[in-house]
Amino acid sequence: GVGQPAFSADSSVLVCGVPLISEGYVNVWEVSGGDGKFTLQHVLRPHWKVRAGRAVGRGHTSISADYITVAASAPAAAAEAEAATRTGVVVVWKKVMGEYVQHQVLRPRGGGQIGDGLGESGVYMSEDGRILACAAPFTRVGGYANSGVVHVWVEV
């Protein structure tokens, strides 16, 4: 992937964004057996289409310690209905009965600004997967371009 991959706390699960195919996706690899080799177990896709180059996984990925929550950023994307904003989004998946399902799409508070780059600098998740922090490094603050902000979501 283009963005940064992430390991679970015990290093037995690896998540990695693959943004170069249509809307992008996130691969979830797990150690299988006693040989220590990783095997692809899940392919996570967002529920919307984005233009090439704005795909999920272009930014960063994160996984909770218990492997239940996975997040991936798309710094130049927006959901289909907001395609002109390009503020960036973070997609969150939760594992339910052994399969990951899209849980929510996180956007900058107040709608953000064009080109905020949400997730460009990383997506950081608490061990229990309940708190997520993500920078939008290009946000204009107080009239100053590229000042940047950090968004924090609780109970994701």
Tab-separated table of C-alpha atoms in Angstrom:
chain	number	residue	atom	x	y	z
A	1	GLY	CA	0.000	0.000	0.000
A	2	VAL	CA	0.886	3.653	-0.260
A	3	GLY	CA	-0.062	4.461	3.319
A	4	GLN	CA	1.379	3.033	6.486
A	5	PRO	CA	0.408	-0.499	7.582
A	6	ALA	CA	-0.361	-1.337	11.215
A	7	PHE	CA	0.075	-4.373	13.458
A	8	SER	CA	-2.177	-5.517	16.280
A	9	ALA	CA	-0.723	-5.256	19.797
A	10	ASP	CA	0.489	-8.870	19.725
A	11	SER	CA	1.750	-8.586	16.103
A	12	SER	CA	-0.454	-11.459	14.932
A	13	VAL	CA	-2.651	-9.301	12.658
A	14	LEU	CA	-1.458	-6.853	9.998
A	15	VAL	CA	-3.675	-4.318	8.193
A	16	CYS	CA	-2.487	-2.597	5.048
A	17	GLY	CA	-4.235	-0.197	2.670
A	18	VAL	CA	-4.311	-0.846	-1.064
A	19	PRO	CA	-5.452	2.472	-2.562
A	20	LEU	CA	-4.531	2.017	-6.188
A	21	ILE	CA	-7.563	-0.038	-7.232
A	22	SER	CA	-10.888	1.846	-7.751
A	23	GLU	CA	-12.184	2.916	-4.306
A	24	GLY	CA	-9.293	1.228	-2.536
A	25	TYR	CA	-9.454	-1.422	0.138
A	26	VAL	CA	-7.722	-2.695	3.245
A	27	ASN	CA	-6.179	-6.149	3.495
A	28	VAL	CA	-6.246	-7.930	6.856
A	29	TRP	CA	-3.493	-10.532	7.226
A	30	GLU	CA	-3.330	-12.964	10.153
A	31	VAL	CA	-0.627	-15.335	11.350
A	32	SER	CA	-1.831	-18.854	10.688
A	33	GLY	CA	-0.431	-22.036	12.149
A	34	GLY	CA	2.879	-22.314	13.933
A	35	ASP	CA	5.067	-21.238	11.020
A	36	GLY	CA	4.678	-17.503	11.672
A	37	LYS	CA	3.568	-16.749	8.104
A	38	PHE	CA	0.831	-14.215	7.405
A	39	THR	CA	-2.203	-15.240	5.349
A	40	LEU	CA	-4.719	-12.872	3.780
A	41	GLN	CA	-7.990	-13.326	5.698
A	42	HIS	CA	-10.193	-10.314	4.860
A	43	VAL	CA	-10.494	-7.615	2.203
A	44	LEU	CA	-12.326	-4.536	3.524
A	45	ARG	CA	-13.960	-2.199	1.011
A	46	PRO	CA	-15.835	1.065	1.607
A	47	HIS	CA	-19.514	1.296	0.641
A	48	TRP	CA	-19.031	4.180	-1.774
A	49	LYS	CA	-17.070	5.006	-4.903
A	50	VAL	CA	-14.347	7.637	-5.005
A	51	ARG	CA	-12.262	8.972	-7.845
A	52	ALA	CA	-8.878	7.424	-8.606
A	53	GLY	CA	-6.158	8.708	-6.312
A	54	ARG	CA	-8.583	9.458	-3.468
A	55	ALA	CA	-9.021	5.908	-2.293
A	56	VAL	CA	-9.240	4.363	1.156
A	57	GLY	CA	-5.833	3.172	2.307
A	58	ARG	CA	-3.951	6.040	0.642
A	59	GLY	CA	-3.399	7.459	4.103
A	60	HIS	CA	-2.906	5.150	7.065
A	61	THR	CA	-4.491	2.161	8.771
A	62	SER	CA	-4.986	1.178	12.403
A	63	ILE	CA	-6.283	-1.856	14.302
A	64	SER	CA	-7.420	-2.313	17.889
A	65	ALA	CA	-5.571	-4.693	20.213
A	66	ASP	CA	-8.462	-7.173	20.146
A	67	TYR	CA	-8.659	-7.079	16.289
A	68	ILE	CA	-12.322	-6.007	16.407
A	69	THR	CA	-11.936	-2.462	15.026
A	70	VAL	CA	-10.046	-1.456	11.868
A	71	ALA	CA	-9.756	2.095	10.536
A	72	ALA	CA	-8.290	3.449	7.303
A	73	SER	CA	-7.980	6.984	6.003
A	74	ALA	CA	-8.546	8.436	2.558
A	75	PRO	CA	-6.986	11.934	2.853
A	76	ALA	CA	-8.269	13.307	-0.462
A	77	ALA	CA	-11.649	11.561	-0.486
A	78	ALA	CA	-15.182	12.396	0.479
A	79	ALA	CA	-18.301	10.292	0.464
A	80	GLU	CA	-20.147	10.250	-2.867
A	81	ALA	CA	-22.699	12.877	-1.804
A	82	GLU	CA	-19.866	15.238	-0.813
A	83	ALA	CA	-17.495	14.498	-3.705
A	84	ALA	CA	-16.537	18.148	-4.207
A	85	THR	CA	-15.257	18.650	-0.641
A	86	ARG	CA	-12.171	16.368	-0.673
A	87	THR	CA	-11.710	16.949	3.044
A	88	GLY	CA	-10.680	13.367	3.697
A	89	VAL	CA	-12.515	10.621	5.546
A	90	VAL	CA	-11.732	7.740	7.876
A	91	VAL	CA	-13.627	4.494	7.364
A	92	VAL	CA	-14.183	2.253	10.406
A	93	TRP	CA	-14.988	-1.463	10.230
A	94	LYS	CA	-16.022	-3.709	13.144
A	95	LYS	CA	-15.655	-7.481	13.277
A	96	VAL	CA	-19.041	-9.134	13.761
A	97	MET	CA	-19.362	-12.919	13.883
A	98	GLY	CA	-15.951	-13.387	12.256
A	99	GLU	CA	-16.449	-10.882	9.410
A	100	TYR	CA	-15.645	-7.178	9.199
A	101	VAL	CA	-18.548	-4.867	8.340
A	102	GLN	CA	-18.356	-1.151	7.653
A	103	HIS	CA	-19.384	0.576	10.866
A	104	GLN	CA	-19.095	4.266	10.024
A	105	VAL	CA	-17.400	6.962	7.965
A	106	LEU	CA	-15.788	9.709	10.041
A	107	ARG	CA	-15.540	13.234	8.638
A	108	PRO	CA	-14.041	16.464	9.987
A	109	ARG	CA	-16.316	18.263	12.440
A	110	GLY	CA	-18.217	21.091	10.815
A	111	GLY	CA	-17.669	19.565	7.394
A	112	GLY	CA	-14.017	20.521	7.138
A	113	GLN	CA	-12.354	22.487	4.361
A	114	ILE	CA	-11.379	21.470	0.844
A	115	GLY	CA	-8.005	19.770	0.946
A	116	ASP	CA	-7.812	19.275	4.766
A	117	GLY	CA	-6.062	15.944	4.230
A	118	LEU	CA	-7.770	14.101	7.091
A	119	GLY	CA	-5.647	11.025	7.778
A	120	GLU	CA	-2.632	12.141	5.750
A	121	SER	CA	-0.424	11.984	8.859
A	122	GLY	CA	-1.917	8.898	10.451
A	123	VAL	CA	-4.884	7.247	12.110
A	124	TYR	CA	-4.349	6.367	15.756
A	125	MET	CA	-6.637	4.114	17.762
A	126	SER	CA	-6.787	3.265	21.449
A	127	GLU	CA	-6.133	-0.365	22.339
A	128	ASP	CA	-9.827	-1.017	22.949
A	129	GLY	CA	-10.802	0.624	19.644
A	130	ARG	CA	-13.136	3.143	21.292
A	131	ILE	CA	-11.085	6.313	20.671
A	132	LEU	CA	-9.666	7.370	17.340
A	133	ALA	CA	-7.445	10.378	16.630
A	134	CYS	CA	-6.580	11.637	13.193
A	135	ALA	CA	-4.747	14.716	11.952
A	136	ALA	CA	-5.902	17.030	9.184
A	137	PRO	CA	-2.532	18.729	8.553
A	138	PHE	CA	-3.641	21.158	5.848
A	139	THR	CA	-6.579	22.758	7.669
A	140	ARG	CA	-6.579	26.551	7.741
A	141	VAL	CA	-6.798	27.827	11.340
A	142	GLY	CA	-7.075	31.486	12.330
A	143	GLY	CA	-6.402	32.581	8.763
A	144	TYR	CA	-3.148	30.594	8.551
A	145	ALA	CA	-2.933	28.014	5.775
A	146	ASN	CA	-1.761	24.488	6.591
A	147	SER	CA	-1.949	25.057	10.361
A	148	GLY	CA	-3.517	21.666	10.901
A	149	VAL	CA	-5.831	20.208	13.520
A	150	VAL	CA	-6.323	16.850	15.215
A	151	HIS	CA	-9.809	15.336	15.301
A	152	VAL	CA	-10.707	12.928	18.122
A	153	TRP	CA	-13.723	10.630	18.087
A	154	VAL	CA	-14.879	8.739	21.163
A	155	GLU	CA	-16.993	5.584	21.054
A	156	VAL	CA	-16.254	4.758	17.411
